[in-house]
Coordinates of C-alpha atoms in Angstrom, one line a residue:
M178 CA -15.5 -6.6 -12.8
D179 CA -12.6 -4.3 -13.6
S180 CA -10.2 -5.3 -16.4
E181 CA -6.8 -6.7 -15.5
S182 CA -5.1 -3.9 -17.4
T183 CA -6.9 -1.0 -15.7
R184 CA -6.6 -1.9 -12.0
R185 CA -5.5 1.0 -9.9
F186 CA -3.4 1.2 -6.8
V187 CA -2.6 4.0 -4.3
V188 CA -0.2 4.3 -1.4
Q189 CA -1.2 7.0 1.1
I190 CA 0.9 8.3 4.0
H191 CA -1.3 8.5 7.0
D192 CA -0.1 10.5 10.0
A193 CA -2.6 9.1 12.5
R194 CA -2.1 7.8 16.0
R195 CA 1.0 6.1 14.5
M196 CA 2.6 7.2 11.2
H197 CA 2.1 4.5 8.5
F198 CA 1.6 4.0 4.8
D199 CA -1.8 2.6 3.5
F200 CA -1.2 0.3 0.6
R201 CA -4.4 -0.2 -1.5
L202 CA -5.1 -2.3 -4.5
E203 CA -8.3 -2.2 -6.5
V204 CA -9.9 -5.7 -6.4
D205 CA -13.5 -6.5 -7.4
G206 CA -14.8 -3.0 -7.0
V207 CA -13.1 -2.1 -3.7
L208 CA -9.7 -1.1 -2.4
K209 CA -8.1 -4.0 -0.6
S210 CA -6.0 -2.3 2.1
W211 CA -3.0 -2.9 4.3
A212 CA -1.3 -0.7 6.8
V213 CA 2.4 -0.8 6.2
P214 CA 4.2 0.8 9.2
R215 CA 7.6 1.3 7.6
G216 CA 6.2 1.9 4.1
P217 CA 6.7 -0.1 0.8
S218 CA 10.2 -0.4 -0.3
D219 CA 11.8 -0.8 -3.7
N220 CA 14.7 -2.7 -2.2
P221 CA 14.2 -6.5 -2.3
S222 CA 16.1 -7.0 1.0
D223 CA 13.4 -5.0 2.8
K224 CA 10.5 -7.2 3.9
R225 CA 7.7 -5.0 5.0
L226 CA 5.0 -6.0 7.5
A227 CA 1.5 -5.3 6.0
V228 CA -1.4 -5.5 8.3
P229 CA -4.8 -5.9 6.6
T230 CA -7.4 -3.2 7.3
E231 CA -11.0 -2.8 6.1
D232 CA -11.8 -2.5 2.4
H233 CA -12.2 1.1 1.2
P234 CA -14.4 2.5 -1.6
L235 CA -12.7 3.2 -4.9
E236 CA -13.2 7.0 -4.4
Y237 CA -10.7 6.8 -1.5
R238 CA -7.9 6.5 -4.0
E239 CA -7.9 10.2 -4.4
F240 CA -8.4 11.2 -0.8
E241 CA -5.9 13.7 0.5
G242 CA -6.7 15.9 3.5
V243 CA -7.3 15.7 7.3
I244 CA -9.6 13.2 8.9
P245 CA -11.1 15.0 11.9
R246 CA -10.1 13.9 15.5
N247 CA -13.5 12.4 16.3
E248 CA -13.5 10.0 13.3
Q249 CA -11.8 6.7 12.9
G250 CA -8.3 7.0 11.4
S251 CA -8.1 10.7 12.3
G252 CA -5.0 12.4 11.0
T253 CA -3.4 13.8 7.9
V254 CA -3.3 11.8 4.6
I255 CA -1.4 12.4 1.4
V256 CA -1.3 10.3 -1.8
W257 CA 2.4 9.3 -1.8
D258 CA 2.0 7.1 -4.9
Q259 CA -0.6 6.1 -7.4
G260 CA -0.9 4.2 -10.7
T261 CA -2.0 1.0 -12.2
Y262 CA -1.0 -2.6 -11.5
R263 CA -1.1 -5.9 -13.3
P264 CA -1.6 -9.2 -11.6
T265 CA 1.2 -11.7 -12.3
S266 CA 0.3 -14.7 -10.1
H267 CA 0.4 -18.1 -11.8
D268 CA -0.4 -21.6 -10.7
L269 CA 2.2 -24.5 -10.7
A270 CA 1.3 -25.3 -14.3
G271 CA 2.0 -21.6 -15.3
A272 CA -1.6 -20.6 -15.9
P273 CA -2.7 -17.1 -14.6
V274 CA -4.6 -17.1 -11.4
P275 CA -7.3 -14.5 -10.8
F276 CA -6.0 -11.8 -8.5
A277 CA -8.8 -12.1 -5.8
E278 CA -8.1 -15.9 -5.8
S279 CA -4.3 -15.4 -5.3
L280 CA -5.1 -13.1 -2.3
E281 CA -7.5 -15.6 -0.9
T282 CA -4.8 -18.3 -1.0
G283 CA -2.3 -16.0 0.6
H284 CA 0.3 -15.2 -2.1
A285 CA -0.2 -12.6 -4.8
T286 CA 2.3 -11.2 -7.2
F287 CA 1.7 -8.0 -9.2
W288 CA 3.5 -5.4 -11.4
L289 CA 3.2 -1.8 -10.3
D290 CA 3.3 1.1 -12.7
G291 CA 3.2 4.1 -10.4
A292 CA 4.7 7.6 -10.1
K293 CA 7.2 6.2 -7.6
L294 CA 6.9 2.4 -7.3
H295 CA 7.7 0.3 -10.4
G296 CA 8.2 -3.4 -11.0
E297 CA 7.0 -6.6 -9.4
F298 CA 6.0 -7.0 -5.8
A299 CA 4.5 -9.8 -3.7
L300 CA 2.1 -10.0 -0.8
T301 CA 2.5 -13.1 1.3
R302 CA 0.2 -14.0 4.2
F303 CA 1.4 -15.4 7.5
H304 CA 0.0 -15.7 11.0
I305 CA 1.7 -14.4 14.1
D306 CA 1.3 -17.2 16.7
D307 CA 0.6 -16.4 20.3
E308 CA 3.0 -17.3 23.0
D309 CA 1.0 -20.4 23.8
G310 CA 1.2 -21.6 20.2
T311 CA -2.3 -20.8 19.2
R312 CA -2.7 -19.2 15.8
G313 CA -2.7 -15.4 16.1
P314 CA -3.8 -12.6 13.9
E315 CA -3.2 -12.6 10.1
A316 CA -0.4 -10.4 8.7
W317 CA 1.3 -10.1 5.3
L318 CA 4.7 -9.3 4.0
L319 CA 5.1 -6.8 1.1
I320 CA 8.3 -7.6 -0.8
K321 CA 9.8 -6.1 -3.9
A322 CA 11.0 -8.6 -6.5
N323 CA 14.7 -8.5 -7.5
D324 CA 14.0 -7.0 -11.0
R325 CA 15.4 -4.2 -13.0
Q326 CA 13.4 -1.6 -11.0
A327 CA 14.8 -2.8 -7.7
V328 CA 17.3 -0.6 -5.8
H329 CA 20.2 -2.2 -3.8
D330 CA 22.4 0.7 -2.9
R331 CA 20.1 2.7 -0.6
P332 CA 17.1 2.4 1.7
G333 CA 14.0 1.8 -0.3
T334 CA 11.5 3.8 1.7
P335 CA 11.0 7.5 1.8
D336 CA 11.0 9.7 5.0
P337 CA 7.2 10.2 5.4
Y338 CA 7.7 13.7 7.0
H339 CA 9.5 14.9 3.9
A340 CA 7.7 12.9 1.2
R341 CA 5.6 14.7 -1.3
S342 CA 2.2 13.8 -2.7
A343 CA 2.1 12.3 -6.2
R344 CA -1.2 14.2 -6.7
T345 CA -0.4 17.7 -5.5
G346 CA 3.3 17.8 -4.6
R347 CA 2.4 18.8 -1.0
T348 CA 3.9 17.3 2.2
L349 CA 1.8 16.1 5.2
H350 CA 2.6 19.4 6.9
Q351 CA 1.5 21.5 4.0
V352 CA -1.8 19.6 3.7
A353 CA -2.5 20.0 7.5
V354 CA -1.7 23.7 7.4
A355 CA -3.9 24.3 4.3
E356 CA -6.8 22.4 6.1
R357 CA -6.4 24.5 9.3
E358 CA -6.4 27.7 7.1
G359 CA -9.5 26.5 5.2
A360 CA -7.7 26.2 1.9
G361 CA -8.2 22.3 1.9

């Protein structure tokens, strides 16, 4: 198992059928993943819907390019942010809770040290009930803690069309053009 201090995270912008951000945390040898339609925010007043997706292999942290049309998730991807994270979840007695366990129970807190995102965040699970009152699909909220790294005077999410990769400095458009021209 990976050490608590070397866990990695990545946030990719994915221009697929619908533009979204993929928020991925390294947990027990895979990238636990959520699609965040409006992107993570460093403003605590922004509560972002995070829809769980399938786990991805660790190598996917570095993926930047174009997924072909005939494949699932087709579209252009850039690495908007990357870095390390540190679990910060505790039980009622103040003892640390293993990160996978905090995700399993539906509330996980963690500290991000990324190129763009910094400070404490939380993922909290909820269910969207159907109109007839039956329990619907699982979803999560991704929320920035009100810490020193929080912003309050501006929107906390970048414009995905103008955002630049933390790995290469390229935009989605530049990655797509390079792929078409064979320069990957």
